[in-house]
């Protein structure tokens, strides 16, 4: 069997280890200057200065939902075709996901179906950018704003993606979340970023990510704790630390090169896989550029194709399982059909598209698929 082509791979620049060693030796390990520097780097990268570096996406999503007003018994409209970690924070706040069907051409939440799902208990719309492809942000915002609801974008897999010429995170959705988990386009080991649309929500996020502490005034000039510094709203601990940020600071300078290689691979597949019987390429927006975290497509007889690819040493998997099949969401199961989800869940398949892929390797992937399964 020829050398395997992984679906996911960690990107770690040579400068990461010395940067990490310096932070470990500095004694400044927790939330601090490295985190602020990483946030400035993310603000420059996206154009949105209202960014909080977070411990992980689950924390960032929980905080966005919490600031959006989601409380026990409330509802959040979300598609089942998301990462399990996209919908879990809704349950962690004792609220209910209300499953919305997807457009099977993209695998993403269908904005036209939102209106029929909104009730007096709906507090937010949560949209996920599938595998780094870009959702119909304007239509989602219009649908949400029609009910005065905030839109939360889970862009965990969409680092580097652009919508109408600008990076995700700066399009006016109330919240947008990036992930820096181990196998993302860039990583901090574990980590995430929460982009906010307003100064007010940004300020709330900054306070609530760290126990609800009001940074200014929390300590006296002597360094002692200030007993007069109140905590009005109980917060969480969802902060990124200097250790993770140190890694992130060595990744950002290489981001453009990584993103360009992923895009180049994605565009190669867009043309090379366009005319193969049994393969339906996903519909990607003309006014957007995918982050191509993986290259996702729809395949008839998916299990057969997966077996063939794996026999050829090519990493592949369905990216996520429809979340409405998990028993933890049994009470939320809709008895009416979700035809888009049924089809997309049955056929979606992710193949390697990462920065590590050589031209020979991507040609091998296409040749394997073109040979039939
Ligand atoms: C789309 C999406 N959202 C959220 C998460 C959760 O990320 P974290 O592990 O940082 O909480 C993942 C992780 O794989 C993901 O793919």
mmCIF file of C-alpha atoms and ligand atoms in Angstrom:
data_model
loop_
_atom_site.group_PDB
_atom_site.id
_atom_site.type_symbol
_atom_site.label_atom_id
_atom_site.label_comp_id
_atom_site.label_asym_id
_atom_site.label_seq_id
_atom_site.Cartn_x
_atom_site.Cartn_y
_atom_site.Cartn_z
ATOM 1 C CA UNK A 1 0.000 0.000 0.000
ATOM 2 C CA UNK A 2 1.448 3.397 -0.961
ATOM 3 C CA UNK A 3 2.273 5.993 1.674
ATOM 4 C CA UNK A 4 -0.875 7.174 3.450
ATOM 5 C CA UNK A 5 -2.306 10.600 2.874
ATOM 6 C CA UNK A 6 -3.817 11.815 6.166
ATOM 7 C CA UNK A 7 -7.090 13.746 6.279
ATOM 8 C CA UNK A 8 -5.849 15.850 9.197
ATOM 9 C CA UNK A 9 -2.374 16.966 10.232
ATOM 10 C CA UNK A 10 -0.925 19.272 12.864
ATOM 11 C CA UNK A 11 0.911 22.347 11.572
ATOM 12 C CA UNK A 12 3.749 23.316 13.926
ATOM 13 C CA UNK A 13 6.390 25.834 12.833
ATOM 14 C CA UNK A 14 9.979 25.291 13.984
ATOM 15 C CA UNK A 15 9.732 28.494 16.014
ATOM 16 C CA UNK A 16 6.976 27.121 18.247
ATOM 17 C CA UNK A 17 9.170 25.099 20.610
ATOM 18 C CA UNK A 18 11.592 27.953 21.462
ATOM 19 C CA UNK A 19 8.638 30.363 21.844
ATOM 20 C CA UNK A 20 6.961 27.899 24.177
ATOM 21 C CA UNK A 21 10.163 27.380 26.166
ATOM 22 C CA UNK A 22 10.497 31.149 26.610
ATOM 23 C CA UNK A 23 6.922 31.422 27.922
ATOM 24 C CA UNK A 24 7.384 28.467 30.263
ATOM 25 C CA UNK A 25 10.581 30.078 31.591
ATOM 26 C CA UNK A 26 8.841 33.464 31.945
ATOM 27 C CA UNK A 27 6.527 32.247 34.699
ATOM 28 C CA UNK A 28 3.679 34.087 32.962
ATOM 29 C CA UNK A 29 1.603 31.089 31.932
ATOM 30 C CA UNK A 30 -1.999 32.211 32.371
ATOM 31 C CA UNK A 31 -4.076 34.867 30.563
ATOM 32 C CA UNK A 32 -1.682 37.696 29.796
ATOM 33 C CA UNK A 33 0.503 39.603 27.331
ATOM 34 C CA UNK A 34 0.869 36.741 24.825
ATOM 35 C CA UNK A 35 -2.905 36.374 24.659
ATOM 36 C CA UNK A 36 -3.328 40.102 24.046
ATOM 37 C CA UNK A 37 -0.663 39.976 21.320
ATOM 38 C CA UNK A 38 -2.418 37.001 19.694
ATOM 39 C CA UNK A 39 -5.735 38.881 19.829
ATOM 40 C CA UNK A 40 -4.127 41.853 18.094
ATOM 41 C CA UNK A 41 -2.833 39.471 15.431
ATOM 42 C CA UNK A 42 -6.338 38.061 14.927
ATOM 43 C CA UNK A 43 -7.788 41.576 14.768
ATOM 44 C CA UNK A 44 -5.293 42.462 12.030
ATOM 45 C CA UNK A 45 -6.031 39.201 10.200
ATOM 46 C CA UNK A 46 -9.815 39.622 10.205
ATOM 47 C CA UNK A 47 -10.301 43.370 10.502
ATOM 48 C CA UNK A 48 -12.412 42.944 13.648
ATOM 49 C CA UNK A 49 -10.736 44.288 16.837
ATOM 50 C CA UNK A 50 -13.593 42.985 19.049
ATOM 51 C CA UNK A 51 -11.981 39.579 19.590
ATOM 52 C CA UNK A 52 -11.509 37.454 22.704
ATOM 53 C CA UNK A 53 -9.081 34.515 22.658
ATOM 54 C CA UNK A 54 -10.778 31.571 24.343
ATOM 55 C CA UNK A 55 -9.854 28.202 25.841
ATOM 56 C CA UNK A 56 -11.785 26.274 23.156
ATOM 57 C CA UNK A 57 -14.791 26.508 20.848
ATOM 58 C CA UNK A 58 -17.127 24.870 23.336
ATOM 59 C CA UNK A 59 -16.365 27.689 25.766
ATOM 60 C CA UNK A 60 -16.717 30.343 23.066
ATOM 61 C CA UNK A 61 -20.069 28.940 21.913
ATOM 62 C CA UNK A 62 -21.334 28.645 25.476
ATOM 63 C CA UNK A 63 -20.424 32.268 26.132
ATOM 64 C CA UNK A 64 -21.982 33.523 22.881
ATOM 65 C CA UNK A 65 -25.212 31.654 23.641
ATOM 66 C CA UNK A 66 -25.160 32.920 27.236
ATOM 67 C CA UNK A 67 -24.652 36.571 26.208
ATOM 68 C CA UNK A 68 -27.369 36.099 23.556
ATOM 69 C CA UNK A 69 -29.697 35.388 26.471
ATOM 70 C CA UNK A 70 -30.067 31.615 26.148
ATOM 71 C CA UNK A 71 -31.286 30.208 29.452
ATOM 72 C CA UNK A 72 -32.827 26.904 30.588
ATOM 73 C CA UNK A 73 -35.855 25.903 28.500
ATOM 74 C CA UNK A 74 -35.030 28.320 25.679
ATOM 75 C CA UNK A 75 -34.613 27.276 22.047
ATOM 76 C CA UNK A 76 -31.823 27.722 19.501
ATOM 77 C CA UNK A 77 -32.401 27.031 15.810
ATOM 78 C CA UNK A 78 -29.498 24.949 14.438
ATOM 79 C CA UNK A 79 -28.989 22.312 11.768
ATOM 80 C CA UNK A 80 -28.276 18.692 12.818
ATOM 81 C CA UNK A 81 -25.460 18.619 10.218
ATOM 82 C CA UNK A 82 -22.948 20.211 12.546
ATOM 83 C CA UNK A 83 -20.102 19.078 14.764
ATOM 84 C CA UNK A 84 -21.449 17.506 17.949
ATOM 85 C CA UNK A 85 -19.540 20.242 19.766
ATOM 86 C CA UNK A 86 -21.596 22.870 17.934
ATOM 87 C CA UNK A 87 -24.905 21.734 19.405
ATOM 88 C CA UNK A 88 -23.665 20.507 22.820
ATOM 89 C CA UNK A 89 -23.256 23.982 24.360
ATOM 90 C CA UNK A 90 -27.001 24.531 23.788
ATOM 91 C CA UNK A 91 -27.702 21.488 25.952
ATOM 92 C CA UNK A 92 -25.037 22.538 28.462
ATOM 93 C CA UNK A 93 -27.144 25.650 29.086
ATOM 94 C CA UNK A 94 -30.222 23.407 29.526
ATOM 95 C CA UNK A 95 -31.738 24.848 26.369
ATOM 96 C CA UNK A 96 -33.121 22.941 23.336
ATOM 97 C CA UNK A 97 -31.717 22.727 19.804
ATOM 98 C CA UNK A 98 -34.537 23.112 17.260
ATOM 99 C CA UNK A 99 -33.378 21.221 14.222
ATOM 100 C CA UNK A 100 -33.520 23.061 10.922
ATOM 101 C CA UNK A 101 -33.143 21.317 7.565
ATOM 102 C CA UNK A 102 -30.144 21.942 5.334
ATOM 103 C CA UNK A 103 -29.693 22.698 1.670
ATOM 104 C CA UNK A 104 -28.293 19.332 0.478
ATOM 105 C CA UNK A 105 -26.210 21.144 -2.130
ATOM 106 C CA UNK A 106 -24.110 22.729 0.630
ATOM 107 C CA UNK A 107 -24.899 20.765 3.803
ATOM 108 C CA UNK A 108 -25.584 24.039 5.569
ATOM 109 C CA UNK A 109 -28.619 25.450 7.390
ATOM 110 C CA UNK A 110 -31.289 26.555 4.916
ATOM 111 C CA UNK A 111 -32.194 30.190 5.788
ATOM 112 C CA UNK A 112 -35.627 29.823 4.171
ATOM 113 C CA UNK A 113 -36.634 27.252 6.788
ATOM 114 C CA UNK A 114 -35.840 29.361 9.855
ATOM 115 C CA UNK A 115 -39.090 31.335 9.962
ATOM 116 C CA UNK A 116 -41.176 28.175 10.416
ATOM 117 C CA UNK A 117 -39.159 27.164 13.467
ATOM 118 C CA UNK A 118 -39.125 30.366 15.503
ATOM 119 C CA UNK A 119 -41.230 30.376 18.689
ATOM 120 C CA UNK A 120 -41.502 32.742 21.671
ATOM 121 C CA UNK A 121 -38.713 30.643 23.319
ATOM 122 C CA UNK A 122 -36.251 31.072 20.430
ATOM 123 C CA UNK A 123 -33.217 33.072 21.551
ATOM 124 C CA UNK A 124 -30.684 32.622 18.742
ATOM 125 C CA UNK A 125 -29.832 31.144 15.334
ATOM 126 C CA UNK A 126 -26.608 29.069 15.265
ATOM 127 C CA UNK A 127 -25.113 28.507 11.806
ATOM 128 C CA UNK A 128 -22.053 26.354 11.071
ATOM 129 C CA UNK A 129 -19.787 26.785 8.055
ATOM 130 C CA UNK A 130 -19.443 23.191 6.802
ATOM 131 C CA UNK A 131 -15.839 22.042 6.506
ATOM 132 C CA UNK A 132 -14.729 25.637 5.965
ATOM 133 C CA UNK A 133 -17.191 26.404 3.163
ATOM 134 C CA UNK A 134 -19.092 29.658 3.620
ATOM 135 C CA UNK A 135 -22.780 29.776 4.491
ATOM 136 C CA UNK A 136 -25.277 32.292 3.062
ATOM 137 C CA UNK A 137 -24.439 34.880 5.727
ATOM 138 C CA UNK A 138 -26.655 37.675 4.396
ATOM 139 C CA UNK A 139 -29.731 35.448 4.120
ATOM 140 C CA UNK A 140 -29.083 34.036 7.592
ATOM 141 C CA UNK A 141 -28.714 37.527 9.057
ATOM 142 C CA UNK A 142 -31.890 38.713 7.311
ATOM 143 C CA UNK A 143 -33.854 35.702 8.584
ATOM 144 C CA UNK A 144 -32.542 36.165 12.137
ATOM 145 C CA UNK A 145 -33.063 39.919 12.198
ATOM 146 C CA UNK A 146 -36.606 39.447 10.946
ATOM 147 C CA UNK A 147 -37.286 38.051 14.421
ATOM 148 C CA UNK A 148 -34.844 40.287 16.292
ATOM 149 C CA UNK A 149 -32.626 37.261 16.960
ATOM 150 C CA UNK A 150 -28.824 37.165 17.119
ATOM 151 C CA UNK A 151 -26.899 35.067 14.589
ATOM 152 C CA UNK A 152 -23.983 33.009 15.909
ATOM 153 C CA UNK A 153 -21.527 31.670 13.304
ATOM 154 C CA UNK A 154 -19.522 28.529 14.109
ATOM 155 C CA UNK A 155 -16.562 29.093 11.791
ATOM 156 C CA UNK A 156 -14.382 26.529 13.571
ATOM 157 C CA UNK A 157 -13.282 24.967 10.310
ATOM 158 C CA UNK A 158 -13.316 28.131 8.212
ATOM 159 C CA UNK A 159 -10.064 29.850 9.131
ATOM 160 C CA UNK A 160 -8.940 31.824 6.070
ATOM 161 C CA UNK A 161 -12.388 31.705 4.458
ATOM 162 C CA UNK A 162 -13.701 34.945 2.968
ATOM 163 C CA UNK A 163 -17.182 36.307 2.278
ATOM 164 C CA UNK A 164 -17.480 39.183 -0.188
ATOM 165 C CA UNK A 165 -13.764 39.888 0.057
ATOM 166 C CA UNK A 166 -13.434 39.904 3.848
ATOM 167 C CA UNK A 167 -12.448 37.247 6.368
ATOM 168 C CA UNK A 168 -15.201 35.678 8.406
ATOM 169 C CA UNK A 169 -15.664 37.293 11.772
ATOM 170 C CA UNK A 170 -16.244 40.788 10.461
ATOM 171 C CA UNK A 171 -19.629 40.629 8.696
ATOM 172 C CA UNK A 172 -21.902 41.957 11.387
ATOM 173 C CA UNK A 173 -23.196 38.659 12.794
ATOM 174 C CA UNK A 174 -23.531 39.084 16.557
ATOM 175 C CA UNK A 175 -20.909 36.388 17.179
ATOM 176 C CA UNK A 176 -18.445 34.436 15.045
ATOM 177 C CA UNK A 177 -16.139 31.721 16.367
ATOM 178 C CA UNK A 178 -12.793 30.445 15.082
ATOM 179 C CA UNK A 179 -11.106 27.253 16.295
ATOM 180 C CA UNK A 180 -7.375 26.681 16.864
ATOM 181 C CA UNK A 181 -7.687 23.030 17.888
ATOM 182 C CA UNK A 182 -4.848 20.644 17.074
ATOM 183 C CA UNK A 183 -5.665 19.922 13.398
ATOM 184 C CA UNK A 184 -6.996 23.306 12.289
ATOM 185 C CA UNK A 185 -5.421 25.413 9.586
ATOM 186 C CA UNK A 186 -3.506 27.092 12.422
ATOM 187 C CA UNK A 187 -3.391 25.751 15.957
ATOM 188 C CA UNK A 188 -2.704 26.818 19.525
ATOM 189 C CA UNK A 189 -2.985 23.223 20.750
ATOM 190 C CA UNK A 190 -6.414 23.951 22.141
ATOM 191 C CA UNK A 191 -8.058 27.296 21.627
ATOM 192 C CA UNK A 192 -10.608 29.497 19.923
ATOM 193 C CA UNK A 193 -11.513 33.101 19.184
ATOM 194 C CA UNK A 194 -14.848 34.826 19.813
ATOM 195 C CA UNK A 195 -15.504 37.768 17.480
ATOM 196 C CA UNK A 196 -18.300 40.148 18.515
ATOM 197 C CA UNK A 197 -20.268 42.651 16.444
ATOM 198 C CA UNK A 198 -20.614 45.280 19.171
ATOM 199 C CA UNK A 199 -18.404 46.874 21.827
ATOM 200 C CA UNK A 200 -21.086 46.008 24.373
ATOM 201 C CA UNK A 201 -21.078 42.262 23.716
ATOM 202 C CA UNK A 202 -17.279 42.334 23.371
ATOM 203 C CA UNK A 203 -17.023 43.899 26.833
ATOM 204 C CA UNK A 204 -19.429 41.324 28.269
ATOM 205 C CA UNK A 205 -17.430 38.491 26.694
ATOM 206 C CA UNK A 206 -14.166 39.876 28.088
ATOM 207 C CA UNK A 207 -15.632 39.939 31.590
ATOM 208 C CA UNK A 208 -17.589 36.694 31.515
ATOM 209 C CA UNK A 209 -14.764 34.621 30.016
ATOM 210 C CA UNK A 210 -12.963 35.192 33.339
ATOM 211 C CA UNK A 211 -15.370 34.665 36.196
ATOM 212 C CA UNK A 212 -17.262 37.942 35.549
ATOM 213 C CA UNK A 213 -14.323 39.918 36.882
ATOM 214 C CA UNK A 214 -14.102 43.569 35.954
ATOM 215 C CA UNK A 215 -10.362 43.684 35.126
ATOM 216 C CA UNK A 216 -9.986 47.370 35.812
ATOM 217 C CA UNK A 217 -10.163 47.856 39.572
ATOM 218 C CA UNK A 218 -10.043 44.184 40.484
ATOM 219 C CA UNK A 219 -6.705 44.761 42.201
ATOM 220 C CA UNK A 220 -5.513 47.679 44.329
ATOM 221 C CA UNK A 221 -2.281 49.551 43.368
ATOM 222 C CA UNK A 222 -0.605 47.532 46.140
ATOM 223 C CA UNK A 223 -1.478 44.390 44.222
ATOM 224 C CA UNK A 224 -3.941 43.274 46.871
ATOM 225 C CA UNK A 225 -7.436 42.271 45.820
ATOM 226 C CA UNK A 226 -9.894 45.177 45.824
ATOM 227 C CA UNK A 227 -12.843 44.246 48.080
ATOM 228 C CA UNK A 228 -14.935 46.988 46.441
ATOM 229 C CA UNK A 229 -14.593 45.411 42.981
ATOM 230 C CA UNK A 230 -17.979 43.745 42.500
ATOM 231 C CA UNK A 231 -18.996 40.829 40.316
ATOM 232 C CA UNK A 232 -22.542 41.470 39.147
ATOM 233 C CA UNK A 233 -22.913 38.540 36.726
ATOM 234 C CA UNK A 234 -21.278 35.178 37.474
ATOM 235 C CA UNK A 235 -18.810 34.248 34.756
ATOM 236 C CA UNK A 236 -16.876 31.243 33.534
ATOM 237 C CA UNK A 237 -13.227 30.396 32.943
ATOM 238 C CA UNK A 238 -12.999 30.198 29.159
ATOM 239 C CA UNK A 239 -9.730 32.111 28.753
ATOM 240 C CA UNK A 240 -6.863 31.226 26.450
ATOM 241 C CA UNK A 241 -3.548 31.166 28.326
ATOM 242 C CA UNK A 242 -0.113 32.482 27.391
ATOM 243 C CA UNK A 243 1.104 28.965 26.611
ATOM 244 C CA UNK A 244 -1.452 28.460 23.853
ATOM 245 C CA UNK A 245 -1.074 32.038 22.639
ATOM 246 C CA UNK A 246 2.697 31.603 22.336
ATOM 247 C CA UNK A 247 2.092 28.791 19.862
ATOM 248 C CA UNK A 248 -0.524 30.872 18.074
ATOM 249 C CA UNK A 249 1.895 33.774 17.638
ATOM 250 C CA UNK A 250 4.279 31.513 15.706
ATOM 251 C CA UNK A 251 1.412 30.257 13.518
ATOM 252 C CA UNK A 252 -0.120 33.561 12.384
ATOM 253 C CA UNK A 253 2.835 34.622 10.197
ATOM 254 C CA UNK A 254 2.450 31.342 8.274
ATOM 255 C CA UNK A 255 -1.357 31.548 7.961
ATOM 256 C CA UNK A 256 -1.464 33.120 4.505
ATOM 257 C CA UNK A 257 0.755 30.388 3.022
ATOM 258 C CA UNK A 258 -1.288 27.609 4.646
ATOM 259 C CA UNK A 259 -4.582 29.085 3.497
ATOM 260 C CA UNK A 260 -3.311 29.561 -0.058
ATOM 261 C CA UNK A 261 -2.190 25.905 -0.271
ATOM 262 C CA UNK A 262 -5.550 24.691 1.036
ATOM 263 C CA UNK A 263 -7.358 26.893 -1.510
ATOM 264 C CA UNK A 264 -5.120 25.690 -4.336
ATOM 265 C CA UNK A 265 -5.928 22.058 -3.447
ATOM 266 C CA UNK A 266 -9.616 22.871 -3.134
ATOM 267 C CA UNK A 267 -9.749 24.565 -6.527
ATOM 268 C CA UNK A 268 -7.860 21.654 -8.055
ATOM 269 C CA UNK A 269 -10.532 19.252 -6.791
ATOM 270 C CA UNK A 270 -13.336 21.592 -7.842
ATOM 271 C CA UNK A 271 -12.293 21.089 -11.465
ATOM 272 C CA UNK A 272 -10.858 17.545 -11.303
ATOM 273 C CA UNK A 273 -13.941 16.064 -9.578
ATOM 274 C CA UNK A 274 -16.603 18.022 -11.445
ATOM 275 C CA UNK A 275 -17.608 15.327 -13.942
ATOM 276 C CA UNK A 276 -17.414 11.975 -12.153
ATOM 277 C CA UNK A 277 -20.585 9.844 -12.055
ATOM 278 C CA UNK A 278 -21.696 9.239 -8.480
ATOM 279 C CA UNK A 279 -19.879 12.321 -7.161
ATOM 280 C CA UNK A 280 -21.798 15.541 -6.437
ATOM 281 C CA UNK A 281 -19.386 18.394 -5.658
ATOM 282 C CA UNK A 282 -20.801 20.787 -3.056
ATOM 283 C CA UNK A 283 -22.136 24.135 -4.231
ATOM 284 C CA UNK A 284 -19.659 26.810 -3.136
ATOM 285 C CA UNK A 285 -20.676 30.479 -3.179
ATOM 286 C CA UNK A 286 -19.307 32.681 -5.967
ATOM 287 C CA UNK A 287 -19.028 35.616 -3.524
ATOM 288 C CA UNK A 288 -16.963 33.608 -1.050
ATOM 289 C CA UNK A 289 -13.743 31.578 -0.768
ATOM 290 C CA UNK A 290 -13.802 28.409 1.314
ATOM 291 C CA UNK A 291 -11.245 27.701 4.010
ATOM 292 C CA UNK A 292 -11.192 24.142 2.577
ATOM 293 C CA UNK A 293 -10.421 22.570 5.961
ATOM 294 C CA UNK A 294 -11.248 19.262 4.278
ATOM 295 C CA UNK A 295 -12.579 18.851 0.754
ATOM 296 C CA UNK A 296 -16.166 17.791 1.264
ATOM 297 C CA UNK A 297 -18.343 16.238 -1.423
ATOM 298 C CA UNK A 298 -21.339 13.943 -1.781
ATOM 299 C CA UNK A 299 -20.793 10.371 -2.952
ATOM 300 C CA UNK A 300 -23.258 7.643 -3.853
ATOM 301 C CA UNK A 301 -22.402 4.333 -2.137
ATOM 302 C CA UNK A 302 -20.174 6.289 0.201
ATOM 303 C CA UNK A 303 -19.016 3.265 2.236
ATOM 304 C CA UNK A 304 -17.717 1.575 -0.939
ATOM 305 C CA UNK A 305 -15.788 4.675 -1.954
ATOM 306 C CA UNK A 306 -14.366 5.069 1.556
ATOM 307 C CA UNK A 307 -13.171 1.460 1.482
ATOM 308 C CA UNK A 308 -11.498 2.040 -1.897
ATOM 309 C CA UNK A 309 -9.801 5.247 -0.757
ATOM 310 C CA UNK A 310 -8.592 3.655 2.471
ATOM 311 C CA UNK A 311 -7.228 0.687 0.550
ATOM 312 C CA UNK A 312 -5.177 3.233 -1.400
ATOM 313 C CA UNK A 313 -3.947 4.781 1.862
ATOM 314 C CA UNK A 314 -6.082 7.892 1.515
ATOM 315 C CA UNK A 315 -7.598 9.292 4.706
ATOM 316 C CA UNK A 316 -11.324 10.040 4.451
ATOM 317 C CA UNK A 317 -14.435 10.133 6.657
ATOM 318 C CA UNK A 318 -17.904 11.574 6.909
ATOM 319 C CA UNK A 319 -17.133 14.891 8.597
ATOM 320 C CA UNK A 320 -19.919 14.869 11.152
ATOM 321 C CA UNK A 321 -22.844 12.612 11.990
ATOM 322 C CA UNK A 322 -26.291 14.210 12.088
ATOM 323 C CA UNK A 323 -26.654 15.308 15.703
ATOM 324 C CA UNK A 324 -30.379 14.572 15.925
ATOM 325 C CA UNK A 325 -29.601 10.865 16.044
ATOM 326 C CA UNK A 326 -27.789 11.171 19.381
ATOM 327 C CA UNK A 327 -29.957 9.934 22.262
ATOM 328 C CA UNK A 328 -28.981 12.978 24.328
ATOM 329 C CA UNK A 329 -31.226 14.882 21.896
ATOM 330 C CA UNK A 330 -34.013 12.274 21.787
ATOM 331 C CA UNK A 331 -36.561 14.752 23.127
ATOM 332 C CA UNK A 332 -35.761 17.185 20.353
ATOM 333 C CA UNK A 333 -36.189 14.621 17.570
ATOM 334 C CA UNK A 334 -38.524 16.023 14.928
ATOM 335 C CA UNK A 335 -41.128 13.597 13.710
ATOM 336 C CA UNK A 336 -41.391 15.302 10.328
ATOM 337 C CA UNK A 337 -38.644 14.555 7.811
ATOM 338 C CA UNK A 338 -35.558 16.624 7.158
ATOM 339 C CA UNK A 339 -35.012 15.590 3.519
ATOM 340 C CA UNK A 340 -31.916 17.738 3.074
ATOM 341 C CA UNK A 341 -30.307 16.278 6.181
ATOM 342 C CA UNK A 342 -31.334 12.727 5.177
ATOM 343 C CA UNK A 343 -29.532 13.054 1.831
ATOM 344 C CA UNK A 344 -26.506 15.005 3.059
ATOM 345 C CA UNK A 345 -25.943 12.739 6.054
ATOM 346 C CA UNK A 346 -26.088 9.705 3.752
ATOM 347 C CA UNK A 347 -23.613 10.995 1.175
ATOM 348 C CA UNK A 348 -21.184 13.540 2.637
ATOM 349 C CA UNK A 349 -17.536 12.528 2.504
ATOM 350 C CA UNK A 350 -14.371 14.454 3.335
ATOM 351 C CA UNK A 351 -11.060 13.869 1.536
ATOM 352 C CA UNK A 352 -7.614 15.422 2.243
ATOM 353 C CA UNK A 353 -7.167 19.036 1.135
ATOM 354 C CA UNK A 354 -4.603 20.254 3.651
ATOM 355 C CA UNK A 355 -1.424 22.326 3.345
ATOM 356 C CA UNK A 356 0.675 19.127 3.509
ATOM 357 C CA UNK A 357 -0.790 17.643 0.309
ATOM 358 C CA UNK A 358 1.609 17.453 -2.659
ATOM 359 C CA UNK A 359 0.439 17.748 -6.259
ATOM 360 C CA UNK A 360 1.261 14.045 -6.783
ATOM 361 C CA UNK A 361 -0.850 13.123 -3.763
ATOM 362 C CA UNK A 362 -3.916 15.110 -4.827
ATOM 363 C CA UNK A 363 -3.650 13.625 -8.325
ATOM 364 C CA UNK A 364 -3.543 10.199 -6.659
ATOM 365 C CA UNK A 365 -6.729 10.977 -4.757
ATOM 366 C CA UNK A 366 -8.514 12.002 -7.960
ATOM 367 C CA UNK A 367 -7.189 8.985 -9.873
ATOM 368 C CA UNK A 368 -8.486 6.689 -7.121
ATOM 369 C CA UNK A 369 -11.971 8.228 -7.315
ATOM 370 C CA UNK A 370 -11.979 8.455 -11.119
ATOM 371 C CA UNK A 371 -11.127 4.725 -11.318
ATOM 372 C CA UNK A 372 -14.526 4.005 -9.804
ATOM 373 C CA UNK A 373 -15.750 2.239 -6.651
HETATM 374 C C1 LIG B 1 -17.485 22.807 13.869
HETATM 375 C C2 LIG B 1 -16.904 22.574 15.228
HETATM 376 N N1 LIG B 1 -17.399 23.263 16.253
HETATM 377 C C3 LIG B 1 -16.907 23.117 17.497
HETATM 378 C C4 LIG B 1 -15.887 22.220 17.761
HETATM 379 C C5 LIG B 1 -15.385 22.067 19.191
HETATM 380 O O1 LIG B 1 -14.192 22.586 19.350
HETATM 381 P P1 LIG B 1 -13.453 22.529 20.759
HETATM 382 O O2 LIG B 1 -12.909 21.164 20.890
HETATM 383 O O3 LIG B 1 -12.419 23.603 20.630
HETATM 384 O O4 LIG B 1 -14.434 22.844 21.843
HETATM 385 C C6 LIG B 1 -15.378 21.443 16.742
HETATM 386 C C7 LIG B 1 -14.319 20.470 17.052
HETATM 387 O O5 LIG B 1 -14.013 19.603 16.324
HETATM 388 C C8 LIG B 1 -15.880 21.630 15.430
HETATM 389 O O6 LIG B 1 -15.440 20.929 14.391
#
